[in-house]
Short mmCIF file of C-alpha atoms in Angstrom, two decimals:
data_model
loop_
_atom_site.label_atom_id
_atom_site.label_comp_id
_atom_site.label_asym_id
_atom_site.label_seq_id
_atom_site.Cartn_x
_atom_site.Cartn_y
_atom_site.Cartn_z
CA MET A 247 13.90 -5.63 -29.23
CA THR A 248 11.23 -3.12 -28.24
CA ALA A 249 10.23 -2.59 -31.86
CA ALA A 250 9.93 -6.34 -32.35
CA ALA A 251 7.80 -6.62 -29.26
CA PHE A 252 5.31 -4.11 -30.58
CA MET A 253 5.29 -5.88 -33.95
CA PHE A 254 4.35 -9.19 -32.36
CA CYS A 255 2.03 -7.77 -29.73
CA CYS A 256 -1.65 -7.33 -30.50
CA ALA A 257 -3.42 -4.00 -30.31
CA ALA A 258 -4.46 -2.73 -26.89
CA ASN A 259 -8.06 -3.24 -25.82
CA VAL A 260 -10.37 -0.32 -25.31
CA GLN A 261 -10.96 0.27 -21.62
CA ALA A 262 -14.21 -1.19 -20.39
CA ALA A 263 -16.35 0.52 -17.82
CA GLY A 264 -16.19 -1.10 -14.41
CA ASP A 265 -18.79 -1.11 -11.65
CA GLU A 266 -16.46 -1.10 -8.66
CA LYS A 267 -16.96 2.63 -8.09
CA ASN A 268 -20.58 1.90 -7.18
CA GLY A 269 -19.51 -0.46 -4.42
CA HIS A 270 -19.38 0.35 -0.72
CA ALA A 271 -15.81 0.29 0.58
CA TYR A 272 -15.34 -1.36 3.94
CA PHE A 273 -13.03 1.37 5.23
CA THR A 274 -12.26 5.00 4.63
CA LYS A 275 -8.67 5.89 3.87
CA ALA A 276 -8.31 7.31 7.39
CA GLU A 277 -9.32 3.96 8.88
CA LEU A 278 -6.65 2.03 6.99
CA PRO A 279 -2.96 1.80 7.87
CA ASN A 280 -0.60 3.93 5.81
CA MET A 281 1.38 1.45 3.72
CA ALA A 282 4.22 3.99 3.55
CA ASN A 283 4.85 3.11 7.20
CA ILE A 284 4.79 -0.64 6.51
CA LEU A 285 6.42 -1.26 3.15
CA PRO A 286 10.20 -1.24 2.75
CA VAL A 287 11.60 1.76 0.93
CA PRO A 288 11.79 0.93 -2.80
CA PRO A 289 15.26 0.32 -4.24
CA GLU A 290 17.10 3.52 -5.03
CA PHE A 291 17.94 4.00 -8.68
CA GLU A 292 21.44 2.74 -9.54
CA SER A 293 21.66 0.81 -6.26
CA ALA A 294 22.56 -2.89 -6.04
CA ARG A 295 18.93 -3.71 -5.18
CA PHE A 296 17.81 -1.89 -8.30
CA VAL A 297 19.67 -4.37 -10.52
CA ALA A 298 16.96 -6.97 -9.87
CA ASP A 299 14.28 -4.52 -10.99
CA GLN A 300 16.24 -3.74 -14.15
CA SER A 301 16.62 -7.44 -14.89
CA GLN A 302 12.88 -8.00 -14.53
CA TYR A 303 12.15 -5.00 -16.75
CA LEU A 304 14.17 -6.71 -19.51
CA TRP A 305 12.30 -9.95 -18.81
CA GLY A 306 9.03 -8.09 -19.25
CA LYS A 307 10.09 -6.74 -22.62
CA LEU A 308 11.00 -10.23 -23.77
CA MET A 309 7.60 -11.52 -22.64
CA ARG A 310 5.96 -9.04 -25.00
CA LEU A 311 7.21 -11.22 -27.85
CA ASP A 312 4.78 -13.88 -26.64
CA GLU A 313 1.61 -12.72 -28.39
CA ALA A 314 -0.79 -14.45 -25.98
CA ARG A 315 0.97 -13.21 -22.85
CA CYS A 316 1.22 -9.73 -24.28
CA ALA A 317 -2.52 -9.69 -24.98
CA GLN A 318 -3.19 -10.85 -21.41
CA ALA A 319 -1.03 -8.05 -20.02
CA GLN A 320 -2.99 -5.54 -22.11
CA ARG A 321 -6.30 -6.87 -20.80
CA ASP A 322 -4.98 -6.77 -17.24
CA ALA A 323 -4.05 -3.12 -17.74
CA VAL A 324 -7.73 -2.15 -17.62
CA TYR A 325 -8.30 -1.32 -13.95
CA SER A 326 -11.89 -2.39 -13.39
CA MET A 327 -14.08 -4.91 -11.70
CA GLN A 328 -15.24 -6.11 -15.11
CA THR A 329 -11.65 -7.06 -15.95
CA ILE A 330 -11.57 -9.23 -12.82
CA ILE A 331 -14.86 -10.88 -13.80
CA ASP A 332 -13.69 -11.50 -17.37
CA GLU A 333 -10.23 -12.79 -16.46
CA PHE A 334 -11.00 -14.77 -13.29
CA GLY A 335 -14.54 -15.99 -14.01
CA GLY A 336 -13.57 -19.12 -15.91
CA ILE A 337 -11.20 -20.25 -13.18
CA PHE A 338 -13.72 -19.38 -10.49
CA GLY A 339 -16.13 -21.87 -11.99
CA LEU A 340 -19.22 -19.68 -12.20
CA GLU A 341 -20.21 -16.74 -14.37
CA ILE A 342 -20.43 -13.65 -12.19
CA THR A 343 -23.22 -11.23 -13.10
CA LYS A 344 -25.24 -8.65 -11.22
CA GLU A 345 -28.49 -10.45 -12.03
CA GLY A 346 -27.40 -14.09 -11.91
CA THR A 347 -25.10 -14.03 -8.87
CA PRO A 348 -26.10 -10.91 -6.91
CA GLU A 349 -24.40 -11.91 -3.64
CA ILE A 350 -21.05 -12.73 -5.27
CA TYR A 351 -21.27 -9.66 -7.49
CA SER A 352 -22.00 -7.43 -4.49
CA ILE A 353 -19.11 -8.65 -2.33
CA LEU A 354 -16.67 -8.43 -5.25
CA GLN A 355 -17.91 -4.92 -5.95
CA ASP A 356 -17.31 -3.84 -2.35
CA VAL A 357 -13.86 -5.46 -2.18
CA CYS A 358 -12.80 -3.80 -5.44
CA ALA A 359 -14.11 -0.47 -4.17
CA SER A 360 -11.87 -0.83 -1.12
CA CYS A 361 -8.61 -1.29 -3.02
CA ASP A 362 -7.72 2.29 -3.97
CA SER A 363 -7.47 3.54 -0.40
CA ILE A 364 -4.75 1.13 0.74
CA TYR A 365 -2.07 2.23 -1.74
CA SER A 366 -2.74 5.84 -2.83
CA ASP A 367 -0.93 7.52 0.09
CA ALA A 368 2.11 5.31 -0.34
CA LYS A 369 2.26 6.08 -4.05
CA ALA A 370 2.27 9.79 -3.31
CA HIS A 371 4.80 9.40 -0.50
CA PHE A 372 7.41 7.43 -2.45
CA ALA A 373 6.73 9.17 -5.79
CA ARG A 374 8.76 6.57 -7.63
CA LYS A 375 9.35 7.00 -11.35
CA ARG A 376 7.82 4.34 -13.57
CA PRO A 377 10.06 2.14 -15.75
CA TYR A 378 8.92 3.54 -19.09
CA ALA A 379 9.47 7.08 -17.82
CA TYR A 380 12.88 6.18 -16.37
CA TYR A 381 14.07 4.71 -19.67
CA ASN A 382 11.96 7.07 -21.82
CA GLU A 383 10.60 4.06 -23.73
CA GLY A 384 7.19 3.00 -24.92
CA THR A 385 4.79 0.52 -23.33
CA ILE A 386 2.22 -1.93 -24.67
CA VAL A 387 -0.55 0.42 -23.46
CA PRO A 388 0.56 3.70 -25.08
CA GLU A 389 -2.75 5.50 -24.56
CA LYS A 390 -2.19 5.51 -20.77
CA GLU A 391 1.41 6.68 -20.75
CA GLU A 392 0.81 10.41 -20.35
CA LYS A 393 -1.81 9.92 -17.66
CA HIS A 394 0.51 7.85 -15.45
CA ARG A 395 3.90 9.30 -16.37
CA ASN A 396 4.13 11.50 -13.28
CA GLU A 397 2.18 9.20 -10.96
CA GLY A 398 4.13 7.17 -8.43
CA SER A 399 4.60 3.49 -9.23
CA TYR A 400 5.22 2.06 -5.73
CA PRO A 401 3.22 0.04 -4.81
CA SER A 402 1.32 -1.21 -7.86
CA GLY A 403 -2.39 -0.49 -7.57
CA HIS A 404 -3.33 -2.95 -10.32
CA THR A 405 -1.56 -5.65 -8.34
CA VAL A 406 -3.58 -4.79 -5.22
CA LEU A 407 -6.79 -5.13 -7.23
CA GLY A 408 -5.84 -8.43 -8.87
CA TRP A 409 -4.35 -10.09 -5.80
CA THR A 410 -7.12 -9.03 -3.40
CA SER A 411 -9.79 -10.17 -5.86
CA ALA A 412 -8.05 -13.54 -6.21
CA LEU A 413 -8.02 -13.96 -2.43
CA LEU A 414 -11.73 -13.18 -2.26
CA LEU A 415 -12.77 -15.55 -5.05
CA ALA A 416 -10.64 -18.32 -3.54
CA ASP A 417 -12.46 -17.67 -0.26
CA ILE A 418 -15.79 -18.29 -1.99
CA ASN A 419 -14.84 -21.31 -4.10
CA GLN A 420 -12.61 -23.16 -1.67
CA SER A 421 -11.86 -26.19 -3.78
CA ARG A 422 -8.15 -26.90 -4.10
CA GLU A 423 -8.21 -26.69 -7.89
CA ALA A 424 -9.98 -23.33 -7.91
CA MET A 425 -7.78 -21.90 -5.17
CA GLU A 426 -4.60 -22.85 -7.02
CA GLY A 427 -5.89 -21.46 -10.30
CA LEU A 428 -7.21 -18.21 -8.87
CA LEU A 429 -4.07 -17.40 -6.89
CA ALA A 430 -1.86 -18.27 -9.86
CA ARG A 431 -3.93 -15.92 -12.04
CA GLY A 432 -3.80 -13.27 -9.33
CA TYR A 433 -0.01 -13.55 -9.33
CA GLU A 434 0.15 -13.20 -13.11
CA PHE A 435 -2.14 -10.17 -12.94
CA GLY A 436 0.65 -8.40 -11.08
CA GLN A 437 3.37 -9.68 -13.42
CA SER A 438 1.39 -8.17 -16.29
CA ARG A 439 2.35 -4.75 -14.97
CA VAL A 440 6.04 -5.59 -15.39
CA ILE A 441 5.40 -6.86 -18.90
CA ALA A 442 3.40 -3.76 -19.76
CA GLY A 443 6.30 -1.56 -18.68
CA TYR A 444 4.32 0.35 -16.07
CA HIS A 445 5.87 -1.13 -12.93
CA TRP A 446 9.10 -2.44 -11.52
CA GLN A 447 9.05 -5.90 -9.98
CA SER A 448 9.47 -4.43 -6.49
CA ASP A 449 6.33 -2.30 -7.12
CA VAL A 450 4.39 -5.47 -7.85
CA ASP A 451 5.78 -7.32 -4.84
CA ALA A 452 4.76 -4.39 -2.63
CA GLY A 453 1.31 -4.40 -4.21
CA ARG A 454 0.77 -8.01 -3.16
CA MET A 455 1.80 -7.15 0.39
CA ALA A 456 -0.64 -4.23 0.43
CA GLY A 457 -3.36 -6.55 -0.87
CA ASN A 458 -2.64 -9.03 1.92
CA VAL A 459 -2.89 -6.27 4.55
CA LEU A 460 -6.15 -5.00 3.09
CA TYR A 461 -7.78 -8.41 2.83
CA GLN A 462 -6.81 -9.37 6.36
CA LEU A 463 -8.61 -6.26 7.62
CA ILE A 464 -11.62 -6.83 5.37
CA ARG A 465 -12.03 -10.44 6.53
CA ASN A 466 -12.67 -9.23 10.09
CA HIS A 467 -15.26 -6.66 9.03
CA GLU A 468 -18.74 -7.60 10.25
CA ARG A 469 -20.45 -6.68 6.97
CA PHE A 470 -17.95 -8.73 4.97
CA ILE A 471 -18.43 -11.78 7.21
CA GLU A 472 -22.16 -11.72 6.51
CA GLN A 473 -21.63 -11.13 2.80
CA LEU A 474 -19.12 -13.96 2.51
CA ALA A 475 -21.53 -16.45 4.05
CA LYS A 476 -24.20 -15.42 1.53
CA ALA A 477 -21.73 -15.54 -1.37
CA ARG A 478 -20.61 -19.05 -0.42
CA ALA A 479 -24.21 -20.21 -0.12
CA GLU A 480 -25.01 -18.72 -3.52
CA PHE A 481 -22.00 -20.42 -5.09
CA ALA A 482 -23.03 -23.76 -3.57
CA GLU A 483 -26.60 -23.34 -4.82
CA LYS A 484 -25.55 -22.39 -8.36
CA THR A 485 -22.90 -25.08 -8.74
CA GLY A 486 -24.13 -27.83 -6.44
CA ASN A 487 -20.77 -27.71 -4.66
CA THR A 488 -21.27 -27.73 -0.87
CA THR A 489 -17.61 -28.29 0.08
CA ARG A 490 -16.43 -26.08 2.91
CA VAL A 491 -12.95 -25.45 4.27
CA SER A 492 -12.84 -24.09 7.84
CA ASP A 493 -11.23 -20.69 8.06
CA GLY A 494 -11.50 -19.75 11.68
CA PRO A 495 -14.13 -18.66 14.16
CA HIS A 496 -16.21 -16.86 11.53
CA ALA A 497 -16.44 -19.84 9.17
CA GLN A 498 -19.94 -20.95 8.29
CA GLN A 499 -20.59 -24.33 9.90
CA GLN A 500 -22.37 -27.11 8.06
CA ASN A 501 -25.31 -28.71 9.84
CA SER A 502 -23.87 -32.09 10.78
CA PRO A 503 -26.07 -34.81 12.33
CA ALA A 504 -26.20 -34.82 16.09
CA ARG A 505 -24.19 -37.51 17.85
CA VAL A 506 -25.24 -38.67 21.34
CA TYR A 507 -23.01 -40.57 23.78
CA ARG A 508 -24.03 -42.10 27.11
CA LEU A 509 -22.10 -41.04 30.18
CA ASP A 510 -20.04 -44.24 29.94
CA GLY A 511 -18.83 -43.16 26.48
CA THR A 512 -20.87 -45.58 24.37
CA PRO A 513 -22.95 -44.25 21.43
CA ALA A 514 -26.66 -43.84 22.03
CA ASN A 515 -29.38 -43.91 19.37
CA ASP A 516 -32.23 -43.21 21.75
CA ASP A 517 -33.16 -40.46 24.20
CA SER A 518 -30.63 -41.57 26.83
CA HIS A 519 -29.08 -38.99 29.09
CA GLY A 520 -25.57 -38.12 27.95
CA ILE A 521 -23.43 -35.79 25.91
CA LEU A 522 -24.92 -34.36 22.71
CA ILE A 523 -22.37 -33.32 20.07
CA GLN A 524 -23.49 -31.25 17.08
CA ASN A 525 -21.44 -28.94 14.85
CA ASP A 526 -18.43 -29.56 17.07
CA LYS A 527 -20.28 -28.23 20.13
CA LYS A 528 -21.06 -30.30 23.22
CA PHE A 529 -24.26 -30.18 25.27
CA VAL A 530 -25.36 -32.16 28.31
CA ARG A 531 -28.72 -33.88 27.80
CA LYS A 532 -30.46 -34.58 31.11
#
């Protein structure tokens, strides 16, 4: 079955250079929680819980027979910001470039630069053997096998990158269609690691959890809040889409027309004394 998979699968792409390393991470590793203290211990080899991982590993090998899905998994194997731009850009609804969309490019760059620090300690702590090393089999990205053979697989770093990026882009383009598409693609980005043979399913699941933890912390960072407002404004300007979905106290408010009510509760269209309501805030006009 493995031989057939390689026969049907297209050749691996050459790794493209990413720009995420030039970004400014929101936190140092010391400022982030250690995911080894949060994540459940990965299933022990030959345990009952491990059976599910083995089943998904076989599923991944079968998926390699699908030429299109195999090619997608190979593209997803390139850990870079450019991969995110190439794979998510069409769903996002706007071409992301350093020159054309500087605000969106900048915030994506900084989010991608923040991903490594949330999972590296946990990988070293759990030191879990990768599927292809466990079974001593090949992958669909053979040129990376030696580099990662002795590197821990739990949690999946690629999954952190893909899932966190999907959350960010869905935070910028908040339309229902875009959100559904971006999160679905972010999910498949993680599943690509199972198909590639580099991660167990539980590695990928843990990667999504690490991505959720990271993004929750990032969303409360003052610099990110300012960047997100600029990125949303840039997206609206470039696409003509001004739709906003409220996401809490830091959400950017639209300038809604002021509404004035007299003290008896009736609407007023003049300069009457009463209650002025604008952007969901109330003021007394004397």
